[in-house]
Coordinates of C-alpha atoms and ligand atoms in Angstrom, one line a residue:
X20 CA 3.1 15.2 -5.2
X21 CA 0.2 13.2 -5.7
X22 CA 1.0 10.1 -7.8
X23 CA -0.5 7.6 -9.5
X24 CA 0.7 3.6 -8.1
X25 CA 0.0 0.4 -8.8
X26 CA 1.2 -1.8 -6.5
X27 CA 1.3 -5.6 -5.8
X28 CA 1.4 -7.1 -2.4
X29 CA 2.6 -10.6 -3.0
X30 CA 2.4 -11.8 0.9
X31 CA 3.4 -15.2 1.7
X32 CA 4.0 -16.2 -2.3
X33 CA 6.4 -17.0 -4.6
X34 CA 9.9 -18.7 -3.6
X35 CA 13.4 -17.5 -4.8
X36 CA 12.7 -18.4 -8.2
X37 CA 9.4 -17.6 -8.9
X38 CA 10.5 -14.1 -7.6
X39 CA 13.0 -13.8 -10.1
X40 CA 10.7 -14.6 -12.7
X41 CA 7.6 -12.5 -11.9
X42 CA 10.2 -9.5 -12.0
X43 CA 11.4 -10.5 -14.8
X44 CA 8.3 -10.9 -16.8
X45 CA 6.9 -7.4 -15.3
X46 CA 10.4 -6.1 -16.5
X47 CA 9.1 -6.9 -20.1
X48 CA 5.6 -6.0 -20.3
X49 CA 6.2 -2.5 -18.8
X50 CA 9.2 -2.0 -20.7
X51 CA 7.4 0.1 -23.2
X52 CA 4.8 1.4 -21.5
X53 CA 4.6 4.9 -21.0
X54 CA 4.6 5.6 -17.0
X55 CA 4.2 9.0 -16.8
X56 CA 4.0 10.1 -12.9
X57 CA 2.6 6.7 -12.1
X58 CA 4.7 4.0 -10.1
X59 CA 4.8 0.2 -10.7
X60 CA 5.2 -1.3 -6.7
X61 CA 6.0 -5.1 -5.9
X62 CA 6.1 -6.3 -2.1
X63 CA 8.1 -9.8 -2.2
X64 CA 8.8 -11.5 1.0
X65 CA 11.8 -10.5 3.4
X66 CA 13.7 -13.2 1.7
X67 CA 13.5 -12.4 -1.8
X68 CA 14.0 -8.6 -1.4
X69 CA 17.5 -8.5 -2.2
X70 CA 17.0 -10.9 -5.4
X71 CA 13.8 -8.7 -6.4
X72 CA 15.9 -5.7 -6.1
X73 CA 19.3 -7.1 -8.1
X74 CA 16.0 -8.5 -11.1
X75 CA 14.6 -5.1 -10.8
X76 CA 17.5 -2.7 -11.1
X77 CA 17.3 0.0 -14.0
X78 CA 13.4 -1.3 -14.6
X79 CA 10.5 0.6 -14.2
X80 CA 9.5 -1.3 -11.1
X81 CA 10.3 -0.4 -7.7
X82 CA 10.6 -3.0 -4.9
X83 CA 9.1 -2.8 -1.2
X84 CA 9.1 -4.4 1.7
X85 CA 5.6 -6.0 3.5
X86 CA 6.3 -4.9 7.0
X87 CA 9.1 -4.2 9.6
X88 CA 9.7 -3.8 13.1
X89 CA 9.6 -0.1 15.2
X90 CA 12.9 -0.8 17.1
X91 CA 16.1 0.2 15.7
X92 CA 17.9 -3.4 16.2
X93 CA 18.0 -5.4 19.3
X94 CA 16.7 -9.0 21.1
X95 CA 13.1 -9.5 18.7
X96 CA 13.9 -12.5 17.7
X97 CA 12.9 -13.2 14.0
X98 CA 11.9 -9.3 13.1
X99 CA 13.4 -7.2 10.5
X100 CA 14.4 -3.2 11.3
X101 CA 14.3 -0.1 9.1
X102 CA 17.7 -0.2 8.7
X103 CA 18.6 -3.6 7.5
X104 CA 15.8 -3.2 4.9
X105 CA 17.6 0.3 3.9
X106 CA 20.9 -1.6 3.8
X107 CA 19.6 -3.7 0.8
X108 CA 17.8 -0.7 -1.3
X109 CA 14.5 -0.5 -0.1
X110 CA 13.0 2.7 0.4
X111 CA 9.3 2.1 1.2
X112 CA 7.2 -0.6 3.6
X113 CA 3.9 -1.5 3.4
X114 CA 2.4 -0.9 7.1
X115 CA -0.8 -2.0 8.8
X116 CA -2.1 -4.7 6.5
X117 CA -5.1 -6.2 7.6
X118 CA -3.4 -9.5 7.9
X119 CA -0.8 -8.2 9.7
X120 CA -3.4 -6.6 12.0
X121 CA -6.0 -9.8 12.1
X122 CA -3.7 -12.3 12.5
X123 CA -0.3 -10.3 14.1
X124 CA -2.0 -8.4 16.4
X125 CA -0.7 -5.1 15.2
X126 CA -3.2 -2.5 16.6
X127 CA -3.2 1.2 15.6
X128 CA -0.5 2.3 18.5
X129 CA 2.1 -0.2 17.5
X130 CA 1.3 1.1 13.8
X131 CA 2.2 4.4 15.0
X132 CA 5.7 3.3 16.4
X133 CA 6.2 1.7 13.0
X134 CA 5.0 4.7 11.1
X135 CA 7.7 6.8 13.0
X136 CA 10.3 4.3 12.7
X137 CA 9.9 4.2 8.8
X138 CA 10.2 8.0 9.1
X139 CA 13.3 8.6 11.2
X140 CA 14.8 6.3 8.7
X141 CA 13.8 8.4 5.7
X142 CA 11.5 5.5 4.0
X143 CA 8.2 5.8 2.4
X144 CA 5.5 4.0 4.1
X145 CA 2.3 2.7 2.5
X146 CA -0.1 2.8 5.3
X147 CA -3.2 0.1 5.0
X148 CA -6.6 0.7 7.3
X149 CA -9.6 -0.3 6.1
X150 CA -13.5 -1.4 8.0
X151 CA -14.2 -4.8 8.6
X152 CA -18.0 -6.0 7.3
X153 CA -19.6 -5.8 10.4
X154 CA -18.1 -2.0 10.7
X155 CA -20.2 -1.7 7.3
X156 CA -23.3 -3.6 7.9
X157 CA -23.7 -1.2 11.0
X158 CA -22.7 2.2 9.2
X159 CA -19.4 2.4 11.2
X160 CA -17.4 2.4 8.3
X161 CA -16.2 5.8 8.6
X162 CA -15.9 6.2 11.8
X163 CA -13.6 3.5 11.8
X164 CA -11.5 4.1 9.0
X165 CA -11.1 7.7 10.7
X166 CA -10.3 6.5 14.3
X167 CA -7.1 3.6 12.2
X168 CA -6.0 7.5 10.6
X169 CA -6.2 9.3 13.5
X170 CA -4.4 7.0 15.9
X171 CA -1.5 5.8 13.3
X172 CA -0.8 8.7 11.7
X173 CA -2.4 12.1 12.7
X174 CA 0.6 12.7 15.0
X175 CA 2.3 13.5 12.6
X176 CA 3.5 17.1 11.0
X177 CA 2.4 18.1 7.8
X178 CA 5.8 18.1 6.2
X179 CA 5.9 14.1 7.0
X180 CA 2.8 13.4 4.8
X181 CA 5.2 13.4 1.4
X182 CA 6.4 10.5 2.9
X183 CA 3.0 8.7 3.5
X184 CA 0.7 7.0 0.6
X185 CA -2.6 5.3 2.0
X186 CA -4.3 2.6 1.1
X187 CA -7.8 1.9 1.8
X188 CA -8.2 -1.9 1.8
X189 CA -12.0 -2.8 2.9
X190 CA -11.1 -6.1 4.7
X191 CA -14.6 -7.3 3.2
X192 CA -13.2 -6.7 0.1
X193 CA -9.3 -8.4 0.2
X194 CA -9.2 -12.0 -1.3
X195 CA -13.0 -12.7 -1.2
X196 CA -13.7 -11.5 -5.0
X197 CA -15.9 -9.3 -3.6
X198 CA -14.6 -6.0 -4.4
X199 CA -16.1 -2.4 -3.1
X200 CA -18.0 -0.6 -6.1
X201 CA -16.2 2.2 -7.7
X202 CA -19.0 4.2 -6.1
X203 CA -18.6 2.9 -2.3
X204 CA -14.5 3.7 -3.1
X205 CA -14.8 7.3 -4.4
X206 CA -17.1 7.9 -1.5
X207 CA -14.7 6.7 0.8
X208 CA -11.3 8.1 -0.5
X209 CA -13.5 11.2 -0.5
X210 CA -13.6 11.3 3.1
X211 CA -10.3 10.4 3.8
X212 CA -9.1 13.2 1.7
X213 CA -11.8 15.9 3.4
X214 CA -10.3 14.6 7.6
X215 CA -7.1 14.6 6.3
X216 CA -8.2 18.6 4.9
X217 CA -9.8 19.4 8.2
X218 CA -6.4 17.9 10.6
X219 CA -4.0 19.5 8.3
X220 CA -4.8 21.8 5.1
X221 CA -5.8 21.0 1.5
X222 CA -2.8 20.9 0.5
X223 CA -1.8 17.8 2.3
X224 CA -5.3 16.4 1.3
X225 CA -4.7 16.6 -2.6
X226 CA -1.2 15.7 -2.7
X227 CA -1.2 12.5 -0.6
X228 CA -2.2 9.5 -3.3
X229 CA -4.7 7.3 -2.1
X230 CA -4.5 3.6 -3.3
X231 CA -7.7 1.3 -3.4
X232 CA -6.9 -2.4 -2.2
X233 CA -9.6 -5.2 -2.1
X234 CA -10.6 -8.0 -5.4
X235 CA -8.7 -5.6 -7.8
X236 CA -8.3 -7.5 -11.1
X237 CA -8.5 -6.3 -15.1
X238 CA -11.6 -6.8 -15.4
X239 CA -12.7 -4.2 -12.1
X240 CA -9.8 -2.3 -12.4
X241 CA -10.0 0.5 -15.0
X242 CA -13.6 1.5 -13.6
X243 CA -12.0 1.8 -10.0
X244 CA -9.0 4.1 -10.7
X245 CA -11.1 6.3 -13.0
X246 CA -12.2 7.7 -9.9
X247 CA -11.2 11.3 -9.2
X248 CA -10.1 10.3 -5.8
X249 CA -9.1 7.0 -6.2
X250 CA -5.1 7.4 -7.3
X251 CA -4.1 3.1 -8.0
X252 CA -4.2 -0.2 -5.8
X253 CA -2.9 -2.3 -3.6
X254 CA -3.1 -6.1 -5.7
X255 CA -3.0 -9.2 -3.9
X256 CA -3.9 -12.3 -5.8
X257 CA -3.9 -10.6 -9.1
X258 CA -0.2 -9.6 -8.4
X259 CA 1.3 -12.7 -8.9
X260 CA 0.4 -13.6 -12.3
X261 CA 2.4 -11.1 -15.0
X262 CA -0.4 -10.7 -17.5
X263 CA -3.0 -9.6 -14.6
X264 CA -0.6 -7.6 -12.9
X265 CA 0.4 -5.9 -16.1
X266 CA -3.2 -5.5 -17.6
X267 CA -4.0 -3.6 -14.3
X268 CA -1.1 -1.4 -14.5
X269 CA -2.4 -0.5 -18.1
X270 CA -5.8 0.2 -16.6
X271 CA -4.2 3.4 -14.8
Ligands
LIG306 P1 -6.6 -9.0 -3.0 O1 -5.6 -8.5 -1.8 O2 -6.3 -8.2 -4.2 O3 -6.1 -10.5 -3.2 O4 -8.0 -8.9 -2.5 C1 -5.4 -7.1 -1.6 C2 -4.5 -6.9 -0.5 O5 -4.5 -7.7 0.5 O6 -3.7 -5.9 -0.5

């Protein structure tokens, strides 16, 4: 069922015990807050999963993983499998960042692998994709963001798609402050939702949620997810500081 999500991607950030802080502080300030069908995400490093998970137990805030490897276990040398991460508590990965895709070379294929890795091992994935400027400047946009959907994920069956939440992350958009108008985001959710309708049925289309990621802070935030297509976020920067984090949680 579609959902509402706020969730933070804290990439390469906060050490052992800033981790057990953040958690803790997020622990607090969402204590009383009434989450109805609306999920509070946090994506620590590999390291500080388990830590994240012990600070986050019997909280409203669920703990994620940033990435993982397709193989099931073997020689890849400093990579992490679906089923270690399962062995600690995590049920869902973030997949096909644009970092992880600029700067680890992950293209759409490999994503795919990943995608059906997280599956056979019964995980959620949160699946990132998103245009680069240039794709924008030249009116690619949507081809592009449908060719990343097509390749990593429209193999799939129907039935899969409970498992899947998407995030549209305009690489324009991550860590520059520059953050897509509300407009530019409902127009592109919109689309995702009507391919993903046309490939499968509307069924899947209205019940997968669709996060927005990209320079979402509390002061953007509340205009963003008041779109009818727009179901949450993915937060960098504004992740790691508890009153941001939190104020954009109260947003949705
Ligand atoms: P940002 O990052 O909020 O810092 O722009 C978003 C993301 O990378 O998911």
């Amino acid at each position: 069922m579609r959902q509402k999500i706020v969730a933070g991607n804290w990439k390469m950030n906060n050490d052992k015990d800033a981790t057990k802080k953040l958690i803790k502080q997020l622990r607090k300030s969402t204590k009383k807050l009434s989450l109805k069908n609306t999920r509070v995400i946090v994506a620590p490093t590999f390291v500080n999963l388990s830590a994240a998970i012990k600070r986050a137990k019997k909280s409203k805030i669920e703990v994620v993983a940033q990435n993982m490897h397709q193989a099931k276990n073997g020689a890849f040398t400093g990579e992490i499998s679906a089923e270690m991460l399962k062995s600690i508590g995590v049920k869902t990965v973030i997949l096909g960042h644009s970092e992880r895709r600029t700067y680890f070379g992950e293209t759409d294929a490999l994503l795919a692998e990943k995608v059906n890795a997280v599956l056979e091992n019964k995980l959620e994935t949160i699946f990132c994709f998103g245009e680069l400027l240039e794709d924008r400047k030249s009116e690619n946009h949507f081809a592009v963001v449908e060719s990343q959907l097509k390749n990593g994920l429209f193999h799939l069956e129907a039935s899969a798609w409970k498992h899947i939440v998407l995030a549209y992350e305009p690489v324009w958009a991550i860590g520059t402050g520059e953050t897509a108008s509300p407009e530019q985001a409902q127009e592109m959710h919109a689309f995702i939702r009507s391919i993903i309708e046309k490939q499968y049925n509307k069924d899947v289309a209205d019940n997968v949620s669709i996060l927005y990621g990209g320079s979402v802070k509390p002061a953007n935030a509340e205009e963003i997810f008041s779109k009818p297509d727009v179901d949450g976020g993915l937060i960098g920067g504004a992740a790691l500081k508890a009153e941001d984090f939190t104020a954009i949680i109260k947003a949705i």
